[in-house]
Tab-separated table of C-alpha atoms and ligand atoms in Angstrom:
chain	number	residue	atom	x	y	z
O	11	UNK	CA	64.198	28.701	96.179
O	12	UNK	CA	67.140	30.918	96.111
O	13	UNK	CA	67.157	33.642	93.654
O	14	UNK	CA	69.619	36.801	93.072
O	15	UNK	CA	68.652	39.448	91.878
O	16	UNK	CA	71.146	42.134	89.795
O	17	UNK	CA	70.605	45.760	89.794
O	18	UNK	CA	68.398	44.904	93.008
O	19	UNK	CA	68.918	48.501	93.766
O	20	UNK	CA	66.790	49.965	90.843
O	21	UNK	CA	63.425	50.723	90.419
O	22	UNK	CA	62.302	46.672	89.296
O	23	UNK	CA	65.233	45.564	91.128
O	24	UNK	CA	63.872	46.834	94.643
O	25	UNK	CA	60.556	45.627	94.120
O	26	UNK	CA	61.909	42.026	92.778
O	27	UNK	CA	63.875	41.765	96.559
O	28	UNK	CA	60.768	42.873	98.148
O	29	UNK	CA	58.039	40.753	96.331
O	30	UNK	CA	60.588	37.520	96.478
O	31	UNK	CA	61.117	37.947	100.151
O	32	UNK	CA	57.332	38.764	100.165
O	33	UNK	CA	56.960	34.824	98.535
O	34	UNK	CA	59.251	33.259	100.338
O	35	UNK	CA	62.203	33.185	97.822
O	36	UNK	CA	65.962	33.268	99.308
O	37	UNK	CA	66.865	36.361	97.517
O	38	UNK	CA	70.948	36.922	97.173
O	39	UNK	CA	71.189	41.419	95.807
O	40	UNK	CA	73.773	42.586	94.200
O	41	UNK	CA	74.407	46.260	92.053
O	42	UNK	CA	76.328	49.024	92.642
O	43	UNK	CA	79.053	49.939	94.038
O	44	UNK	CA	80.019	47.099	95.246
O	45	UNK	CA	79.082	44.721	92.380
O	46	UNK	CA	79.681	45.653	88.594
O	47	UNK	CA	78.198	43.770	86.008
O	48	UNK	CA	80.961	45.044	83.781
O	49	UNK	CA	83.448	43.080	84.954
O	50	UNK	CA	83.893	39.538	84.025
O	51	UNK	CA	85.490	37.537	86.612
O	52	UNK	CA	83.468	39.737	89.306
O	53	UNK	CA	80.210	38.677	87.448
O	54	UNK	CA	81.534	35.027	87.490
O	55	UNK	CA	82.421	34.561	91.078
O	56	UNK	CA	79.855	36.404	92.161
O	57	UNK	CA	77.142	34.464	90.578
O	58	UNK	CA	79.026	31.226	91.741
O	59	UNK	CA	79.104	32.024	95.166
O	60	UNK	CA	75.943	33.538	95.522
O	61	UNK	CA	74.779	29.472	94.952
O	62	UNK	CA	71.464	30.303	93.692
O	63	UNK	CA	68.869	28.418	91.839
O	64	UNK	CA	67.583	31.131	89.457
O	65	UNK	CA	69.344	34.736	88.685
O	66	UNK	CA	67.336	37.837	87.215
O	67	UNK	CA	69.288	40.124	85.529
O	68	UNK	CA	67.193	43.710	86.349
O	69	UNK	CA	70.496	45.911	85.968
O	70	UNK	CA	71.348	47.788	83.092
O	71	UNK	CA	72.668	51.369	81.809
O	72	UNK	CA	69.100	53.192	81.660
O	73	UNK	CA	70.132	56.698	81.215
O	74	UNK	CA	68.908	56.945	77.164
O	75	UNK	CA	69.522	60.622	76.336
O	76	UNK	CA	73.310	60.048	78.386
O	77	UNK	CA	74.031	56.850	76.479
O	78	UNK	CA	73.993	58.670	73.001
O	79	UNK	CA	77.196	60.344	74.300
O	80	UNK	CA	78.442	57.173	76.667
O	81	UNK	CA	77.893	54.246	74.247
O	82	UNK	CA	80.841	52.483	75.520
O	83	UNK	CA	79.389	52.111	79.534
O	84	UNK	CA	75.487	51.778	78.014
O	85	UNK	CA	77.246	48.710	75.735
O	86	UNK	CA	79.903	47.568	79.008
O	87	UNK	CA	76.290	47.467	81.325
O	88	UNK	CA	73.555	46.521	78.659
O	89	UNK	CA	75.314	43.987	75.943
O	90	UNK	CA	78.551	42.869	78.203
O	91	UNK	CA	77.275	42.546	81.144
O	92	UNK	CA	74.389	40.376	80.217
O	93	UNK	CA	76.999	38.127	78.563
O	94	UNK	CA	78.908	37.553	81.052
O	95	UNK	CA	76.228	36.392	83.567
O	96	UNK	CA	74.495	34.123	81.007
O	97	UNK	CA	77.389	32.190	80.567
O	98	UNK	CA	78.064	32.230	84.358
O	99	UNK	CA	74.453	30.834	84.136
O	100	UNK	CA	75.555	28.437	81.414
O	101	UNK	CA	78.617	27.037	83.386
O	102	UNK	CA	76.510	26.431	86.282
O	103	UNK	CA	73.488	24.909	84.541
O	104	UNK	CA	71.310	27.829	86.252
O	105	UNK	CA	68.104	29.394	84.483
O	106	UNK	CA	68.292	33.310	83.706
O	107	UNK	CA	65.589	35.997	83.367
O	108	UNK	CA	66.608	38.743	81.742
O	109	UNK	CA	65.052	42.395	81.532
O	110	UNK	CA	64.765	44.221	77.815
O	111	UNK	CA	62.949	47.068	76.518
O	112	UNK	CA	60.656	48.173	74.036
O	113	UNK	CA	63.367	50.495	72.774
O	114	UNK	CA	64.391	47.636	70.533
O	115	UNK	CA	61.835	48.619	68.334
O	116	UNK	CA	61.949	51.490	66.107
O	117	UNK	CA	58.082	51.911	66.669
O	118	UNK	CA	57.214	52.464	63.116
O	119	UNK	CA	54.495	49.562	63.173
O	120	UNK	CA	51.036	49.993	63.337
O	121	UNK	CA	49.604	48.323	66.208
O	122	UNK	CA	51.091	46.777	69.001
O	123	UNK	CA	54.774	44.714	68.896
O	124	UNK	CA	55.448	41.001	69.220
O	125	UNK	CA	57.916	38.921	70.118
O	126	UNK	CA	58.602	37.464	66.644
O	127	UNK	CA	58.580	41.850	65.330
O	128	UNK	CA	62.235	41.984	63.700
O	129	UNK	CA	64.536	44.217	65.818
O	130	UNK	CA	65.382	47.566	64.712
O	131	UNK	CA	66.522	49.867	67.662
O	132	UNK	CA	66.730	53.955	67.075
O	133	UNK	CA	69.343	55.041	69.611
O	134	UNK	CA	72.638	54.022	71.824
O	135	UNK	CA	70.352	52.360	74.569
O	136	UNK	CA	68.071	50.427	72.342
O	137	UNK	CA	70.933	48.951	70.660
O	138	UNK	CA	73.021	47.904	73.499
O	139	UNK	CA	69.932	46.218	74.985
O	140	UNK	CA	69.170	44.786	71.346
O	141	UNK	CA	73.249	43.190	71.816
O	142	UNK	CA	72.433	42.028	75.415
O	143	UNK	CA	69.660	39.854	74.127
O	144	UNK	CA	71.971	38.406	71.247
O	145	UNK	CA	73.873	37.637	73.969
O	146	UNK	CA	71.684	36.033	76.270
O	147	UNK	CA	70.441	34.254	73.585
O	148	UNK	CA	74.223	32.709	72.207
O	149	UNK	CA	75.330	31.477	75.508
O	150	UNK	CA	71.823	29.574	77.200
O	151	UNK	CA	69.138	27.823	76.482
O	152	UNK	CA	67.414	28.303	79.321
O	153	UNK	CA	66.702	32.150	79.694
O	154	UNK	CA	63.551	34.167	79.846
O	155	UNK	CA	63.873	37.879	77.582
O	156	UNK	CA	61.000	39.748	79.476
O	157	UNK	CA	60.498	43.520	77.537
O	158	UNK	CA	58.807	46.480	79.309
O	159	UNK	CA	58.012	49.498	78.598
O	160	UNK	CA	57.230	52.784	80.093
O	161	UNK	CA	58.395	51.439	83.810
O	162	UNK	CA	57.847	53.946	87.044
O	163	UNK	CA	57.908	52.535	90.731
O	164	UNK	CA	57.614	53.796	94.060
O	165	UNK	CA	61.544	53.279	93.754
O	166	UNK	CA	63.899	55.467	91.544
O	167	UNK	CA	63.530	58.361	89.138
O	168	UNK	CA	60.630	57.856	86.929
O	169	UNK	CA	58.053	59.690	85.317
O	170	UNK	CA	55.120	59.424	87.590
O	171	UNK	CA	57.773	60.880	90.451
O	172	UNK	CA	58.795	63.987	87.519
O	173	UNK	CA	55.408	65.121	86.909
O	174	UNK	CA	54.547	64.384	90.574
O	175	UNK	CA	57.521	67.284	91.405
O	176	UNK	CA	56.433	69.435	88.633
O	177	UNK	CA	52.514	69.481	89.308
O	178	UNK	CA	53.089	70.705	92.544
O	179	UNK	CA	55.407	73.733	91.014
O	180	UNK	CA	53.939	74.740	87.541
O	181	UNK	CA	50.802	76.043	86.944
O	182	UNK	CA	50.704	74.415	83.095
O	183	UNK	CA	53.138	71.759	81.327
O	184	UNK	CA	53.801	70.810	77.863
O	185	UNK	CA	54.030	66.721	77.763
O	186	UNK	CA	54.608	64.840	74.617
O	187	UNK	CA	51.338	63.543	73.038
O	188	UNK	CA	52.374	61.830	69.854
O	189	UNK	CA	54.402	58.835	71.659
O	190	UNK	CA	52.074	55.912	72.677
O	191	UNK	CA	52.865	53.247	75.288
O	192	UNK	CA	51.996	51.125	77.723
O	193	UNK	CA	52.775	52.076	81.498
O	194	UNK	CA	54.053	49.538	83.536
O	195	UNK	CA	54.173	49.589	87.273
O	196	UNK	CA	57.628	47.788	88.856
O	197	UNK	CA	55.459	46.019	91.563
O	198	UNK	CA	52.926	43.923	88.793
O	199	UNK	CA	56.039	43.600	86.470
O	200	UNK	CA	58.303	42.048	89.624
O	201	UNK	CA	54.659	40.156	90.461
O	202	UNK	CA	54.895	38.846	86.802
O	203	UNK	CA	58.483	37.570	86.984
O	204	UNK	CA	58.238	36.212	90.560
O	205	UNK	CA	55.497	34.117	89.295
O	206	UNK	CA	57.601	32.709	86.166
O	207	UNK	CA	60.079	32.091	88.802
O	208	UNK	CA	57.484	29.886	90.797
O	209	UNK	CA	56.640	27.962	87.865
O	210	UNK	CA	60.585	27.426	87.012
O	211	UNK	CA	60.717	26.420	90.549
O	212	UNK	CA	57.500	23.684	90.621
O	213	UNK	CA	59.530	22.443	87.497
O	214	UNK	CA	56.414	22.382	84.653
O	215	UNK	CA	57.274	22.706	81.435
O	216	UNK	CA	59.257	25.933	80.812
O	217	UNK	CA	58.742	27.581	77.438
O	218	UNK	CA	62.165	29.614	77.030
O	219	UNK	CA	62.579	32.480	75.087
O	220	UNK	CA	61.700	36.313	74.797
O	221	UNK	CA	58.074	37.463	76.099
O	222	UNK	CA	56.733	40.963	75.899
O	223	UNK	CA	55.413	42.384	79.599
O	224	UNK	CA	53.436	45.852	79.870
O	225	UNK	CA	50.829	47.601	81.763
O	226	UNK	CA	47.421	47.074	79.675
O	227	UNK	CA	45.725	49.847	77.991
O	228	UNK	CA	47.372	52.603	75.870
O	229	UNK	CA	48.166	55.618	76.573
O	230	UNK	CA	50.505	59.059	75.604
O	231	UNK	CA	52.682	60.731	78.169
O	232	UNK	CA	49.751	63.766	77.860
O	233	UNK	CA	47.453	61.197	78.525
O	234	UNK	CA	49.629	59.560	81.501
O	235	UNK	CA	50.430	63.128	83.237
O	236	UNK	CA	46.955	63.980	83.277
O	237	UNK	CA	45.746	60.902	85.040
O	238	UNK	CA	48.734	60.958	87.336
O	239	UNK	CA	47.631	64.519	87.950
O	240	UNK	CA	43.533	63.180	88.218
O	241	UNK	CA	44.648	60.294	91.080
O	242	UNK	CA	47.264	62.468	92.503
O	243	UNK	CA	45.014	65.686	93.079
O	244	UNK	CA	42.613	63.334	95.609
O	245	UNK	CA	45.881	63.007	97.999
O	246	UNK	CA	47.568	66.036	97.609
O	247	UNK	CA	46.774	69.975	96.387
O	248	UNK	CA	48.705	70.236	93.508
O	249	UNK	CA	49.458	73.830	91.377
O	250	UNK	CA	48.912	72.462	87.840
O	251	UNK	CA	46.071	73.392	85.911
O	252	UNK	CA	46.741	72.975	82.297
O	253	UNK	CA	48.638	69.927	80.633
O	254	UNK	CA	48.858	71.349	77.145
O	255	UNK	CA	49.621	69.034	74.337
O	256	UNK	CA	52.771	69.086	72.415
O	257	UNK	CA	54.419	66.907	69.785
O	258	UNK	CA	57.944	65.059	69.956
O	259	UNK	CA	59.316	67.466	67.490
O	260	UNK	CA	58.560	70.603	70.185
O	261	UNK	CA	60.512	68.762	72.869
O	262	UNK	CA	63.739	67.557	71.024
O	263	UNK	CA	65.869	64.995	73.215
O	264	UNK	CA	69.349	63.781	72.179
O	265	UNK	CA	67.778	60.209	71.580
O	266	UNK	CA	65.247	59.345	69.183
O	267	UNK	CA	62.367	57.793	70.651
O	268	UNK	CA	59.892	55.113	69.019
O	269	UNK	CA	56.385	56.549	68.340
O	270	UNK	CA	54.450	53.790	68.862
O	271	UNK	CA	56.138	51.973	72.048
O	272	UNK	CA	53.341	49.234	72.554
O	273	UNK	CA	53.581	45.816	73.717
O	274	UNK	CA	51.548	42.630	72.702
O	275	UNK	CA	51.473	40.795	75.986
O	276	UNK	CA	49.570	37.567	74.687
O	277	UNK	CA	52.096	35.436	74.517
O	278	UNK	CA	53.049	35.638	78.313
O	279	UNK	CA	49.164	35.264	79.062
O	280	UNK	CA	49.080	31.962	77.015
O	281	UNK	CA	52.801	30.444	78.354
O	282	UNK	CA	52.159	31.826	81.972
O	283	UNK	CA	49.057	32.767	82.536
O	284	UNK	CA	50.020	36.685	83.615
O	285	UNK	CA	47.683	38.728	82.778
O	286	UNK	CA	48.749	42.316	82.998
O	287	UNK	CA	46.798	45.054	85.068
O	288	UNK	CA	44.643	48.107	83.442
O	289	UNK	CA	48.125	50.577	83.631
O	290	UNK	CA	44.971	53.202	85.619
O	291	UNK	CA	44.438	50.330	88.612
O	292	UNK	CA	47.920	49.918	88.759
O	293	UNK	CA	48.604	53.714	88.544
O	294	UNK	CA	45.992	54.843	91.157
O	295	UNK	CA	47.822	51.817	93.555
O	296	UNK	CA	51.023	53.264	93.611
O	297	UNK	CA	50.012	56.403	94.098
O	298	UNK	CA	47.963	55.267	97.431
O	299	UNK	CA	51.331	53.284	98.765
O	300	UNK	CA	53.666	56.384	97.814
O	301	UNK	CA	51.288	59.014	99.543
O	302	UNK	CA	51.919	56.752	102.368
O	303	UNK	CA	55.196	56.286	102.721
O	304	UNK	CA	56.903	59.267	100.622
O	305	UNK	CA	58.705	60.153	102.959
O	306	UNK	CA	60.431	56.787	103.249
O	307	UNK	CA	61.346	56.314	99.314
O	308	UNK	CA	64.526	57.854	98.104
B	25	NAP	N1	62.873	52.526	83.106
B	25	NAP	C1	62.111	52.247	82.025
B	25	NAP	O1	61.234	53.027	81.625
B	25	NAP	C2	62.306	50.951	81.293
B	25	NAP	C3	61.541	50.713	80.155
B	25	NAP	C4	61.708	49.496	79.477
B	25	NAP	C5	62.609	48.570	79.940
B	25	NAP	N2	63.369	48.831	81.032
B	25	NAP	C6	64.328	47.811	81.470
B	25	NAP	O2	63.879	47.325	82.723
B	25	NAP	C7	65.006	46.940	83.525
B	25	NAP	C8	64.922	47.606	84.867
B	25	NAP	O3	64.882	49.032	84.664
B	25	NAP	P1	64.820	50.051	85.883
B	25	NAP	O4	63.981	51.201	85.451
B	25	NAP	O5	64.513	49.321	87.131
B	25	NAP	O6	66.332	50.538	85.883
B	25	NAP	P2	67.086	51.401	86.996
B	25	NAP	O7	66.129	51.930	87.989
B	25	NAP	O8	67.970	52.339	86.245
B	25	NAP	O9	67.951	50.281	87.719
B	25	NAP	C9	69.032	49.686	87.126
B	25	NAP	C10	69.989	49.281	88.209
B	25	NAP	O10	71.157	48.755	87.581
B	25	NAP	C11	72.281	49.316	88.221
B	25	NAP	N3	73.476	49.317	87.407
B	25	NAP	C12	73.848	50.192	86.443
B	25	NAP	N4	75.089	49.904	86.007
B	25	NAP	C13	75.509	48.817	86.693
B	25	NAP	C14	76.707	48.076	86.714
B	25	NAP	N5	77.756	48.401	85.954
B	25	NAP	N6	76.796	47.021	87.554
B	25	NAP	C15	75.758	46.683	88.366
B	25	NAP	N7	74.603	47.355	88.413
B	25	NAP	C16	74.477	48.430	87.588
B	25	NAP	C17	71.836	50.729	88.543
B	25	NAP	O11	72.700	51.318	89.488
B	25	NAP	P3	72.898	52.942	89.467
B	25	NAP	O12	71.540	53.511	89.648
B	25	NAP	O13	73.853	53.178	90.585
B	25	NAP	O14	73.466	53.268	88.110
B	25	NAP	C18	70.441	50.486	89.062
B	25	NAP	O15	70.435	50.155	90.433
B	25	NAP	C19	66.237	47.307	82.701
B	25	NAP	O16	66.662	46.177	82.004
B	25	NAP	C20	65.730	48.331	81.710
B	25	NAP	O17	66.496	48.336	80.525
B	25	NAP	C21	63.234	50.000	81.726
């Protein structure tokens, strides 16, 4: 099967081009510079020629905090850009999965979101990604939505790589424990759409439509640092000592972020049967494969 992947340079995007060539798939990459999802006929000729069976859209504007004061790119890259390859998709009677974000919640609800949760984004990001679903939705049938949360990879900026840096310069830091959420490793969620992309490809009985995808188990980014910090300290010698506690109101950011960021992932169990990963297994094995090869991740 021949697959491309968009925004095959980020941190899901990578891991989609290795896991797919990993399978087998024919995988066609395209991002940046050289490919912008922004513009129209680019996105339609290059979708065309690329002459692919499935596309996965894994691009988008990711930068929250920047998009408050860059809605127009965050709404070009998240809500146009989407558009215009799911009705490239639509033209050439081609499938689409499509990457969202729990960030189209406001995460006021207690317990854990579903699919059918109305959508009620906070900031610039969560809203353009909120449009790009509209979108995807308006111009074909056939699409997957997949949300995530949380996502770090051996690939990219994220997180796990931050606190990584910082542990090994500060002696104590102040992380955010009021924010819950799910962690998500890029490798299982790649795993998890490379295996919807098998079962498009066997030709079963697709059940289209928007599916929630997370690591499993709950967490705060206190709770997160700490065991990065725990699995981390049996590889390297780090400096930190302390991870003290603080709330989102002691670390203001220029986007608003939902309190309560997690994801109910039964429905993709039942349609699919992917079940996601406890986030600590999934944690602890990217830390052994980027103590191995650090040096060769950018
Ligand atoms: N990161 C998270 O915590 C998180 C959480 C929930 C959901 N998600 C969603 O998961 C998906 C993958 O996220 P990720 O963390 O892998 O993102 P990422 O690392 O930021 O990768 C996104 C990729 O898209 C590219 N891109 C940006 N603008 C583009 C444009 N105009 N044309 C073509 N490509 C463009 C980026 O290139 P540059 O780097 O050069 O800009 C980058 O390679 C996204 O849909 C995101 O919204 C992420």
């Amino acid at each position: 099967m021949k697959v491309l992947v968009i925004g095959s340079n980020g941190q899901l995007g990578w891991e989609l081009c290795r896991g797919g060539q990993e399978r087998g798939f024919d995988i066609a990459a395209l991002d940046l510079p050289e490919f912008d999802i922004t513009d129209s006929t680019e996105v339609k000729k290059a979708v065309s020629q690329a002459n692919v069976s499935l596309v996965i859209n894994a691009a988008a504007y990711t930068a929250v905090d920047k998009a408050e004061s860059k809605s127009a790119l965050a709404f070009a890259v998240n809500r146009d850009g989407p558009a215009y390859v799911a009705s490239s998709c639509t033209e050439l009677g081609i499938p689409l999965i499509h990457i969202s974000t729990d960030y189209v919640f406001d995460g006021n609800k207690k317990g854990a979101y579903s699919e059918i949760d109305p959508v009620t984004p906070l900031g610039v990001y969560g809203k353009s990604k909120a449009a790009g679903e509209m979108e995807v939705k308006g111009y074909l049938h056939e699409h997957i939505i997949l949300r995530t949360a949380w996502l770090y990879g051996m690939h990219g900026h994220n997180f796990v790589k931050i606190m990584l840096r910082l542990g090994r310069e500060k002696e104590t830091l102040r992380v955010v424990d009021d924010q819950y959420g799910c962690p998500t490793y890029a490798a299982d969620l790649a795993e998890a759409i490379l295996a919807i992309a098998d079962q498009i490809n066997e030709g079963g009985n697709i059940l289209w439509g928007t599916y929630h995808y997370c690591g499993q188990g709950v967490t705060t980014w206190r709770g997160f640092a700490e065991k990065i910090f725990n699995l981390a300290s049996e590889h390297y010698s780090l400096m930190v000592k302390k991870v003290v506690p603080i709330t989102t109101a002691e670390y203001p950011t220029p986007a608003k972020r939902p309190i309560n960021s997690v994801l109910d992932c039964s429905l993709i169990t039942k349609h699919f049967d992917i079940r996601p990963r406890l986030w600590q297994e999934s944690l602890a094995d990217m830390l052994n494969r980027y103590y191995q090869h650090e040096s060769h991740i950018p």
